[in-house]
Amino acid sequence: MSLTSPFKRPQSLRLSISTSSTLSAITPSPLLTPAPKEPWSYEAPSGECYERICFVICLFDFSSSDSDHLSFRKDEILAIVRQEESGWWAAVRSDGSQVGWIPASYVDTLSDDAAESVGEQLRSPENGPSAASASPLITRCLDETPSSSDTTLCNEPSDTTQHMEPNPPSSPTSAWLDPRTENAFGDADLSIVVPLRLDKSLPASPLASPPPRSAVPESKFCALNRSLSGGAITLLDRARQRRPVLLDDQSPIQRPSTIVQTQTPDQLSTFFSALDVSLSPSASSFPPHAHPRPGKILQLTGDDSAQAFHNAKQAQANLPWYLKHRHGEEEIKLEFDGTVKAGTLPALVEHLVVDPLRASQQELFRRAFLVTFCTFATATEVFDLLVAQYELDVPPGLTEEEFEQWKREKLRPTQKRVLTVLTLWLEEYDLLNQDAEVAPKLQDFLSLISSPSVLALTAKQVLKSLERLTFAEPSAPDAIVIPSKKRKKARKGDVLELLRADPMELAQHLSLFESDLYRKIRAQECFLWTMTKEGDTVKNMRAFSATHDRLADWVKCSILEVDTLSKRANIVALWIRVAEKCRSLNNFSSMSSIVAALQSVLISRLHFTWLNSNKEMALEPLRKVIHPASNYAYYRRILDAVEGPCVPFVGPFMKNMIYAQEQHEDNVIVQSATKPDQQFTLIHFVKRQKWYDITVQMLRFQTKPYSIPEMSEMTNFITGQMERAATKGDRWYWQRSDELQQAELLHADIRRGLEAAGF
């Protein structure tokens, strides 16, 4: 049967296919069967090929006068081939007729199944088929294309004559696409004419930001849009709306019958990609981005580190399976920014040596883990897990190339990080004193590392550090020298008395005494103190806290054991001056202890003692420093400004430590997502991280000791007086305070009587 039509129109290039002779030779139309889920790509004339990323459905109308943009109507389905972080996406119409940039905020993504389902609804008899989902496998044509010659493509195998074919007055395609037409095919020979798609090159990425989703009003044209359930637009109507294109080269059109003889969409796409067709001779290549746009995260936050973190997170998610972490999301829980919330012990140890999203974040996690792991594991358990990370097993089923990649990108970096963690543990976190079995194990492990040379050299350096820390004597760190005033010479036989002491000298020796105790506190003792206050695990913390209480007892005892009012007032004034000197030396621990004793009920109710001392107003600035308002905000500001030697008042820190202990559980139970009957017990690392943060703030002055000339006579006097005051029980303090109060009231009555008598 001849498919040549007697009608002529010189401005159209069409492909005519007879349903009786050719529909059986081509792949069934997706208008009748679901679209195959095969790989799909869009190929530009320049040879650039873009894989389809996803389908999108248009939520609003978008009309633009820019030729690089792709205008669309609401409810239209487009294929996305490129996504820019700036908010512009490159889209192709489903029939491949146009490609351009669209604003991402105007569309929503669809899965392939959802897009197929929507397409089936559009193709249903109730809605009529849509031009957006029309298959390019039926026939294609170029409409309204100026040409000096007329050509017809037909399915005759060889000797077919090319004819000029106009558009028939009544196209069978319209009848076939009209849902009101029953039995459109029947047994008759129908000539189906569908626009032929020409590939177009993707324009350069837009430089301007896309418009907001809700800021564009509908135009008059947009008001005529159809919905997904509205009437259909025929393929011929859509073809008439297309812009004319120029044929740069007619040479590829040599075998017209190839079009109808192809059996798959890929074969047909390959044939049409051979057509060198473009909008203009200069548009045959894909233009490069002359102005690269900043990332979306950078645009939103203005932070380069945030953009780098986002990029690293995306890259880590796209790693091959054999390079990913061995412990999945069920065994370790992370925050959105990568910080650890909870995890099993093996997963937490693996996280010590994985490729970090942020180097600073991993460093913080390592330090928090090495300080707090004693609350959920032993040093031997952690060491054995680190060795297991160094000796990773090869994943099964790897090719030689994959094995080399795993060895280069997974094994060697992990081994290097294991040695880094061991060095940090040994040098800064007292590995040798945590478990006696770890030191010989570490020495044996490091001695066996002989290759590669870089790791062997690192192992030798760690061995040298191990030997140095095992046998060398600790050296005293440098510190700032504070000049001391000369003491007055005491006569032979005189006993050192409190009132004879120089306030500055007394404050200096109190600072030396407390600083020595403060610098012995280990980080683990701070949060272990919240659980138990007995035993060797908290002996240094217990000694430091006891000194605070003993100094307060000494202050109260020195005042209460004096009978004379004037002498008692002088002792009160002396202690206020000592507290002021301690404040100037940044010894907030001794200062707070003295102020607490002077503010106690035992001393504050001795009103005549305070009246005679004339120093009550001088106590107010010191009281303000340790006032608990706003969680000791004033004291924290002062402490943040300190740079030299300091002995902090640890009360606020311990209060926060106890709060973290009470508010957070030690472990959390997580239900398995894959096995409903399985549960994971995860270590609650948020609690440990809070402990670590508080501990760092509390112990940050340990590396800055005082350098003050120490006099053994003064040191012995201080320790002797503290021990003597500690022997007096609470009953003695209350009885003595009552006696002095009554004596002061009696003294006041006698004085008033004498004044009334004229004396």
GROMACS .gro file of C-alpha atoms in nm, residues 82 84-86 88 101 204-209 287-295 299:
model
   22
   82ARG     CA    1   2.042   1.828   3.533
   84GLU     CA    2   2.190   2.307   3.984
   85GLU     CA    3   2.231   2.398   4.353
   86SER     CA    4   2.131   2.752   4.257
   88TRP     CA    5   1.754   2.601   3.841
  101TRP     CA    6   1.591   2.570   3.258
  204ALA     CA    7   2.402   2.773   2.988
  205SER     CA    8   2.300   2.774   3.353
  206PRO     CA    9   2.102   3.089   3.447
  207LEU     CA   10   2.288   3.344   3.658
  208ALA     CA   11   1.982   3.490   3.827
  209SER     CA   12   1.805   3.323   4.117
  287PRO     CA   13   2.823   2.610   2.638
  288PRO     CA   14   3.045   2.589   2.945
  289HIS     CA   15   2.963   2.771   3.268
  290ALA     CA   16   3.153   3.096   3.248
  291HIS     CA   17   3.033   3.202   3.592
  292PRO     CA   18   3.018   2.909   3.835
  293ARG     CA   19   2.750   2.962   4.095
  294PRO     CA   20   2.811   2.915   4.468
  295GLY     CA   21   2.655   2.616   4.644
  299GLN     CA   22   2.400   3.083   4.972
   0.00000   0.00000   0.00000
